[in-house]
Amino acid sequence: MDLIIILTVFGIVFLAELPDKTALASLVLGTRYRPSQVFVGTAAAFLVHVVLAIAAGSLLTLLPGRVLHAVVGALFLMGAILLLRGRHEEEEEEHLELRGDKPATFRRVAGMSFGVILVAEFGDLTQIVTANLAAKYHDPISVGVGATLGLWAVAGLAIVGGRGLLKVVPITVITRIAAAIMGVLAVISLVDAIRG
């Protein structure tokens, strides 16, 4: 494992996930149910997504070098554009209520949290970014650890104190920083594609 890759991936995924709908869903779940139960379900769903993204990124590495760099660069550029366009602000809040009059047990809350995050995260920006980083660094373990920790950190912050964080750092600042990092990574990848 490479600590530099872990820290780099952590930072990128953390910033990309902060303005995301799954962070909002985690925040809402955390305000309605016991935070520890919500975190268990959320963390498990993020782990599943990281494994899927790493597998997809590993498949990308089968492409020839120039093509791989061009695809990775284009996907990073797309991620930066999506962040800047504010697509996340338009997402509707997920319906997060347990059905019926049954008590909110650990199993039910964790299961609901897992399901909400699992569905909301499919094809999400951070999943695409994680696949790109796996293809770029050719180190699936380091990328997986960094991405998982980044997603878990955002979930934990959202569940425990998301509203307080947003009072200190505006979401637009977080979004612009994440978009700038992805833009730089896109340029680096495209330059690598041109150089061969």
PDB file of C-alpha atoms in Angstrom:
ATOM      1  CA  MET A   1       0.000   0.000   0.000  1.00  0.00           C
ATOM      2  CA  ASP A   2       1.145   3.506  -0.856  1.00  0.00           C
ATOM      3  CA  LEU A   3       0.348   6.169   1.763  1.00  0.00           C
ATOM      4  CA  ILE A   4       0.610   9.015  -0.775  1.00  0.00           C
ATOM      5  CA  ILE A   5      -1.985   7.365  -3.031  1.00  0.00           C
ATOM      6  CA  ILE A   6      -4.250   6.668  -0.041  1.00  0.00           C
ATOM      7  CA  LEU A   7      -4.075  10.309   1.096  1.00  0.00           C
ATOM      8  CA  THR A   8      -4.541  11.665  -2.437  1.00  0.00           C
ATOM      9  CA  VAL A   9      -7.560   9.466  -3.112  1.00  0.00           C
ATOM     10  CA  PHE A  10      -8.983  10.239   0.326  1.00  0.00           C
ATOM     11  CA  GLY A  11      -8.794  13.987  -0.342  1.00  0.00           C
ATOM     12  CA  ILE A  12     -10.315  13.807  -3.813  1.00  0.00           C
ATOM     13  CA  VAL A  13     -13.159  11.467  -2.832  1.00  0.00           C
ATOM     14  CA  PHE A  14     -13.833  13.388   0.390  1.00  0.00           C
ATOM     15  CA  LEU A  15     -14.209  16.696  -1.449  1.00  0.00           C
ATOM     16  CA  ALA A  16     -16.254  15.163  -4.270  1.00  0.00           C
ATOM     17  CA  GLU A  17     -18.642  13.445  -1.838  1.00  0.00           C
ATOM     18  CA  LEU A  18     -19.331  16.442   0.443  1.00  0.00           C
ATOM     19  CA  PRO A  19     -21.802  18.164  -1.914  1.00  0.00           C
ATOM     20  CA  ASP A  20     -23.364  14.849  -2.960  1.00  0.00           C
ATOM     21  CA  LYS A  21     -26.924  13.618  -2.456  1.00  0.00           C
ATOM     22  CA  THR A  22     -25.708  10.616  -0.475  1.00  0.00           C
ATOM     23  CA  ALA A  23     -24.109  12.968   2.071  1.00  0.00           C
ATOM     24  CA  LEU A  24     -27.469  14.719   2.326  1.00  0.00           C
ATOM     25  CA  ALA A  25     -29.251  11.381   2.716  1.00  0.00           C
ATOM     26  CA  SER A  26     -26.791  10.413   5.480  1.00  0.00           C
ATOM     27  CA  LEU A  27     -27.419  13.737   7.209  1.00  0.00           C
ATOM     28  CA  VAL A  28     -31.191  13.268   7.076  1.00  0.00           C
ATOM     29  CA  LEU A  29     -30.962   9.675   8.290  1.00  0.00           C
ATOM     30  CA  GLY A  30     -28.658  10.769  11.117  1.00  0.00           C
ATOM     31  CA  THR A  31     -31.160  13.346  12.310  1.00  0.00           C
ATOM     32  CA  ARG A  32     -34.010  10.821  12.363  1.00  0.00           C
ATOM     33  CA  TYR A  33     -32.361   7.678  13.701  1.00  0.00           C
ATOM     34  CA  ARG A  34     -29.523   6.593  15.969  1.00  0.00           C
ATOM     35  CA  PRO A  35     -26.275   7.761  14.290  1.00  0.00           C
ATOM     36  CA  SER A  36     -24.328   4.551  14.974  1.00  0.00           C
ATOM     37  CA  GLN A  37     -27.013   2.448  13.296  1.00  0.00           C
ATOM     38  CA  VAL A  38     -27.145   4.769  10.287  1.00  0.00           C
ATOM     39  CA  PHE A  39     -23.343   4.732   9.971  1.00  0.00           C
ATOM     40  CA  VAL A  40     -23.136   0.927   9.917  1.00  0.00           C
ATOM     41  CA  GLY A  41     -25.570   0.687   6.998  1.00  0.00           C
ATOM     42  CA  THR A  42     -24.054   3.642   5.164  1.00  0.00           C
ATOM     43  CA  ALA A  43     -20.483   2.396   5.608  1.00  0.00           C
ATOM     44  CA  ALA A  44     -21.398  -1.059   4.288  1.00  0.00           C
ATOM     45  CA  ALA A  45     -23.071   0.433   1.197  1.00  0.00           C
ATOM     46  CA  PHE A  46     -20.045   2.636   0.463  1.00  0.00           C
ATOM     47  CA  LEU A  47     -17.730  -0.368   0.805  1.00  0.00           C
ATOM     48  CA  VAL A  48     -19.769  -2.263  -1.811  1.00  0.00           C
ATOM     49  CA  HIS A  49     -19.534   0.717  -4.174  1.00  0.00           C
ATOM     50  CA  VAL A  50     -15.788   1.069  -3.738  1.00  0.00           C
ATOM     51  CA  VAL A  51     -15.286  -2.615  -4.572  1.00  0.00           C
ATOM     52  CA  LEU A  52     -17.403  -2.210  -7.724  1.00  0.00           C
ATOM     53  CA  ALA A  53     -15.554   0.983  -8.719  1.00  0.00           C
ATOM     54  CA  ILE A  54     -12.141  -0.646  -8.195  1.00  0.00           C
ATOM     55  CA  ALA A  55     -13.219  -3.577 -10.369  1.00  0.00           C
ATOM     56  CA  ALA A  56     -14.349  -1.170 -13.116  1.00  0.00           C
ATOM     57  CA  GLY A  57     -11.107   0.808 -12.838  1.00  0.00           C
ATOM     58  CA  SER A  58      -9.084  -2.374 -13.068  1.00  0.00           C
ATOM     59  CA  LEU A  59     -10.899  -3.221 -16.311  1.00  0.00           C
ATOM     60  CA  LEU A  60      -9.989   0.210 -17.686  1.00  0.00           C
ATOM     61  CA  THR A  61      -6.305  -0.629 -17.217  1.00  0.00           C
ATOM     62  CA  LEU A  62      -6.671  -3.253 -19.945  1.00  0.00           C
ATOM     63  CA  LEU A  63      -6.903  -0.419 -22.490  1.00  0.00           C
ATOM     64  CA  PRO A  64      -3.734   0.689 -24.306  1.00  0.00           C
ATOM     65  CA  GLY A  65      -1.793   3.411 -22.430  1.00  0.00           C
ATOM     66  CA  ARG A  66      -2.788   6.410 -24.537  1.00  0.00           C
ATOM     67  CA  VAL A  67      -6.433   5.383 -24.717  1.00  0.00           C
ATOM     68  CA  LEU A  68      -6.502   4.779 -20.948  1.00  0.00           C
ATOM     69  CA  HIS A  69      -5.082   8.239 -20.207  1.00  0.00           C
ATOM     70  CA  ALA A  70      -7.540   9.852 -22.629  1.00  0.00           C
ATOM     71  CA  VAL A  71     -10.542   8.030 -21.082  1.00  0.00           C
ATOM     72  CA  VAL A  72      -9.425   8.832 -17.530  1.00  0.00           C
ATOM     73  CA  GLY A  73      -8.824  12.489 -18.479  1.00  0.00           C
ATOM     74  CA  ALA A  74     -12.214  12.788 -20.149  1.00  0.00           C
ATOM     75  CA  LEU A  75     -13.986  11.233 -17.157  1.00  0.00           C
ATOM     76  CA  PHE A  76     -12.206  13.563 -14.704  1.00  0.00           C
ATOM     77  CA  LEU A  77     -13.157  16.511 -16.894  1.00  0.00           C
ATOM     78  CA  MET A  78     -16.760  15.301 -16.950  1.00  0.00           C
ATOM     79  CA  GLY A  79     -16.696  15.032 -13.141  1.00  0.00           C
ATOM     80  CA  ALA A  80     -15.396  18.592 -12.784  1.00  0.00           C
ATOM     81  CA  ILE A  81     -18.107  19.889 -15.123  1.00  0.00           C
ATOM     82  CA  LEU A  82     -20.845  17.996 -13.260  1.00  0.00           C
ATOM     83  CA  LEU A  83     -19.679  19.481  -9.974  1.00  0.00           C
ATOM     84  CA  LEU A  84     -19.567  23.010 -11.354  1.00  0.00           C
ATOM     85  CA  ARG A  85     -23.003  22.691 -12.979  1.00  0.00           C
ATOM     86  CA  GLY A  86     -24.502  22.107  -9.540  1.00  0.00           C
ATOM     87  CA  ARG A  87     -26.372  18.945 -10.450  1.00  0.00           C
ATOM     88  CA  HIS A  88     -26.315  17.843  -6.808  1.00  0.00           C
ATOM     89  CA  GLU A  89     -28.309  20.832  -5.619  1.00  0.00           C
ATOM     90  CA  GLU A  90     -31.194  19.740  -7.812  1.00  0.00           C
ATOM     91  CA  GLU A  91     -31.426  16.252  -6.307  1.00  0.00           C
ATOM     92  CA  GLU A  92     -34.599  15.594  -4.394  1.00  0.00           C
ATOM     93  CA  GLU A  93     -34.434  14.356  -0.832  1.00  0.00           C
ATOM     94  CA  GLU A  94     -34.852  10.595  -0.663  1.00  0.00           C
ATOM     95  CA  HIS A  95     -37.914   9.204   1.119  1.00  0.00           C
ATOM     96  CA  LEU A  96     -36.311   7.943   4.312  1.00  0.00           C
ATOM     97  CA  GLU A  97     -39.112   6.753   6.573  1.00  0.00           C
ATOM     98  CA  LEU A  98     -39.435   3.263   7.985  1.00  0.00           C
ATOM     99  CA  ARG A  99     -42.756   1.702   7.031  1.00  0.00           C
ATOM    100  CA  GLY A 100     -45.498   0.978   9.483  1.00  0.00           C
ATOM    101  CA  ASP A 101     -45.477   1.320  13.230  1.00  0.00           C
ATOM    102  CA  LYS A 102     -42.586  -1.103  13.728  1.00  0.00           C
ATOM    103  CA  PRO A 103     -39.781   0.069  16.042  1.00  0.00           C
ATOM    104  CA  ALA A 104     -36.574   1.486  14.586  1.00  0.00           C
ATOM    105  CA  THR A 105     -34.335  -1.470  15.497  1.00  0.00           C
ATOM    106  CA  PHE A 106     -30.635  -1.655  14.651  1.00  0.00           C
ATOM    107  CA  ARG A 107     -31.314  -4.103  11.851  1.00  0.00           C
ATOM    108  CA  ARG A 108     -34.084  -2.017  10.295  1.00  0.00           C
ATOM    109  CA  VAL A 109     -32.229   1.318  10.480  1.00  0.00           C
ATOM    110  CA  ALA A 110     -28.909  -0.109   9.267  1.00  0.00           C
ATOM    111  CA  GLY A 111     -30.710  -2.017   6.501  1.00  0.00           C
ATOM    112  CA  MET A 112     -32.644   1.028   5.367  1.00  0.00           C
ATOM    113  CA  SER A 113     -29.479   3.177   5.445  1.00  0.00           C
ATOM    114  CA  PHE A 114     -27.627   0.541   3.411  1.00  0.00           C
ATOM    115  CA  GLY A 115     -30.428   0.394   0.830  1.00  0.00           C
ATOM    116  CA  VAL A 116     -30.797   4.156   0.458  1.00  0.00           C
ATOM    117  CA  ILE A 117     -27.055   4.744   0.002  1.00  0.00           C
ATOM    118  CA  LEU A 118     -26.582   1.687  -2.222  1.00  0.00           C
ATOM    119  CA  VAL A 119     -29.252   2.864  -4.658  1.00  0.00           C
ATOM    120  CA  ALA A 120     -28.313   6.552  -4.506  1.00  0.00           C
ATOM    121  CA  GLU A 121     -24.589   5.940  -5.109  1.00  0.00           C
ATOM    122  CA  PHE A 122     -24.866   3.773  -8.264  1.00  0.00           C
ATOM    123  CA  GLY A 123     -23.183   5.588 -11.162  1.00  0.00           C
ATOM    124  CA  ASP A 124     -22.450   8.504  -8.841  1.00  0.00           C
ATOM    125  CA  LEU A 125     -19.587  10.910  -9.390  1.00  0.00           C
ATOM    126  CA  THR A 126     -17.461   9.481  -6.582  1.00  0.00           C
ATOM    127  CA  GLN A 127     -17.903   5.974  -7.945  1.00  0.00           C
ATOM    128  CA  ILE A 128     -16.673   7.175 -11.353  1.00  0.00           C
ATOM    129  CA  VAL A 129     -13.805   9.074  -9.713  1.00  0.00           C
ATOM    130  CA  THR A 130     -12.792   5.978  -7.732  1.00  0.00           C
ATOM    131  CA  ALA A 131     -12.768   3.869 -10.910  1.00  0.00           C
ATOM    132  CA  ASN A 132     -10.643   6.535 -12.625  1.00  0.00           C
ATOM    133  CA  LEU A 133      -8.176   6.667  -9.750  1.00  0.00           C
ATOM    134  CA  ALA A 134      -7.895   2.865  -9.731  1.00  0.00           C
ATOM    135  CA  ALA A 135      -7.072   2.977 -13.449  1.00  0.00           C
ATOM    136  CA  LYS A 136      -4.651   5.887 -13.048  1.00  0.00           C
ATOM    137  CA  TYR A 137      -2.607   4.553 -10.127  1.00  0.00           C
ATOM    138  CA  HIS A 138      -2.702   0.794 -10.849  1.00  0.00           C
ATOM    139  CA  ASP A 139      -2.885   0.206  -7.076  1.00  0.00           C
ATOM    140  CA  PRO A 140      -6.392  -1.060  -6.271  1.00  0.00           C
ATOM    141  CA  ILE A 141      -5.729  -1.640  -2.560  1.00  0.00           C
ATOM    142  CA  SER A 142      -4.408   1.887  -1.891  1.00  0.00           C
ATOM    143  CA  VAL A 143      -7.167   3.470  -3.987  1.00  0.00           C
ATOM    144  CA  GLY A 144      -9.794   1.307  -2.290  1.00  0.00           C
ATOM    145  CA  VAL A 145      -8.579   2.199   1.197  1.00  0.00           C
ATOM    146  CA  GLY A 146      -8.394   5.932   0.385  1.00  0.00           C
ATOM    147  CA  ALA A 147     -11.820   5.996  -1.297  1.00  0.00           C
ATOM    148  CA  THR A 148     -13.494   3.984   1.459  1.00  0.00           C
ATOM    149  CA  LEU A 149     -12.020   6.179   4.201  1.00  0.00           C
ATOM    150  CA  GLY A 150     -13.013   9.323   2.281  1.00  0.00           C
ATOM    151  CA  LEU A 151     -16.602   8.140   1.881  1.00  0.00           C
ATOM    152  CA  TRP A 152     -16.802   6.995   5.495  1.00  0.00           C
ATOM    153  CA  ALA A 153     -15.414  10.333   6.702  1.00  0.00           C
ATOM    154  CA  VAL A 154     -18.071  12.274   4.777  1.00  0.00           C
ATOM    155  CA  ALA A 155     -20.801   9.930   6.011  1.00  0.00           C
ATOM    156  CA  GLY A 156     -19.610  10.314   9.590  1.00  0.00           C
ATOM    157  CA  LEU A 157     -19.467  14.096   9.296  1.00  0.00           C
ATOM    158  CA  ALA A 158     -22.886  14.219   7.669  1.00  0.00           C
ATOM    159  CA  ILE A 159     -24.470  11.906  10.214  1.00  0.00           C
ATOM    160  CA  VAL A 160     -22.954  13.582  13.267  1.00  0.00           C
ATOM    161  CA  GLY A 161     -22.473  17.211  12.355  1.00  0.00           C
ATOM    162  CA  GLY A 162     -23.238  17.999   8.743  1.00  0.00           C
ATOM    163  CA  ARG A 163     -25.289  21.075   9.419  1.00  0.00           C
ATOM    164  CA  GLY A 164     -22.518  22.581  11.558  1.00  0.00           C
ATOM    165  CA  LEU A 165     -19.874  21.993   8.852  1.00  0.00           C
ATOM    166  CA  LEU A 166     -21.980  23.699   6.222  1.00  0.00           C
ATOM    167  CA  LYS A 167     -22.251  26.750   8.482  1.00  0.00           C
ATOM    168  CA  VAL A 168     -18.435  27.031   8.518  1.00  0.00           C
ATOM    169  CA  VAL A 169     -17.592  26.085   4.911  1.00  0.00           C
ATOM    170  CA  PRO A 170     -20.120  26.957   2.194  1.00  0.00           C
ATOM    171  CA  ILE A 171     -20.999  24.075  -0.129  1.00  0.00           C
ATOM    172  CA  THR A 172     -20.053  26.190  -3.161  1.00  0.00           C
ATOM    173  CA  VAL A 173     -16.461  26.479  -1.881  1.00  0.00           C
ATOM    174  CA  ILE A 174     -16.236  22.723  -1.336  1.00  0.00           C
ATOM    175  CA  THR A 175     -17.701  22.075  -4.787  1.00  0.00           C
ATOM    176  CA  ARG A 176     -15.278  24.457  -6.517  1.00  0.00           C
ATOM    177  CA  ILE A 177     -12.252  22.945  -4.768  1.00  0.00           C
ATOM    178  CA  ALA A 178     -13.313  19.418  -5.775  1.00  0.00           C
ATOM    179  CA  ALA A 179     -13.967  20.543  -9.366  1.00  0.00           C
ATOM    180  CA  ALA A 180     -10.557  22.272  -9.560  1.00  0.00           C
ATOM    181  CA  ILE A 181      -8.763  19.127  -8.353  1.00  0.00           C
ATOM    182  CA  MET A 182     -10.605  17.011 -10.926  1.00  0.00           C
ATOM    183  CA  GLY A 183      -9.804  19.567 -13.629  1.00  0.00           C
ATOM    184  CA  VAL A 184      -6.084  19.368 -12.795  1.00  0.00           C
ATOM    185  CA  LEU A 185      -6.231  15.557 -12.869  1.00  0.00           C
ATOM    186  CA  ALA A 186      -8.000  15.720 -16.243  1.00  0.00           C
ATOM    187  CA  VAL A 187      -5.254  17.943 -17.688  1.00  0.00           C
ATOM    188  CA  ILE A 188      -2.500  15.662 -16.323  1.00  0.00           C
ATOM    189  CA  SER A 189      -4.190  12.565 -17.784  1.00  0.00           C
ATOM    190  CA  LEU A 190      -4.784  14.226 -21.174  1.00  0.00           C
ATOM    191  CA  VAL A 191      -1.163  15.414 -21.325  1.00  0.00           C
ATOM    192  CA  ASP A 192      -0.071  11.823 -20.558  1.00  0.00           C
ATOM    193  CA  ALA A 193      -2.335  10.604 -23.377  1.00  0.00           C
ATOM    194  CA  ILE A 194      -0.766  13.037 -25.857  1.00  0.00           C
ATOM    195  CA  ARG A 195       2.792  12.225 -24.795  1.00  0.00           C
ATOM    196  CA  GLY A 196       2.084   8.517 -24.988  1.00  0.00           C
TER     197      GLY A 196
END
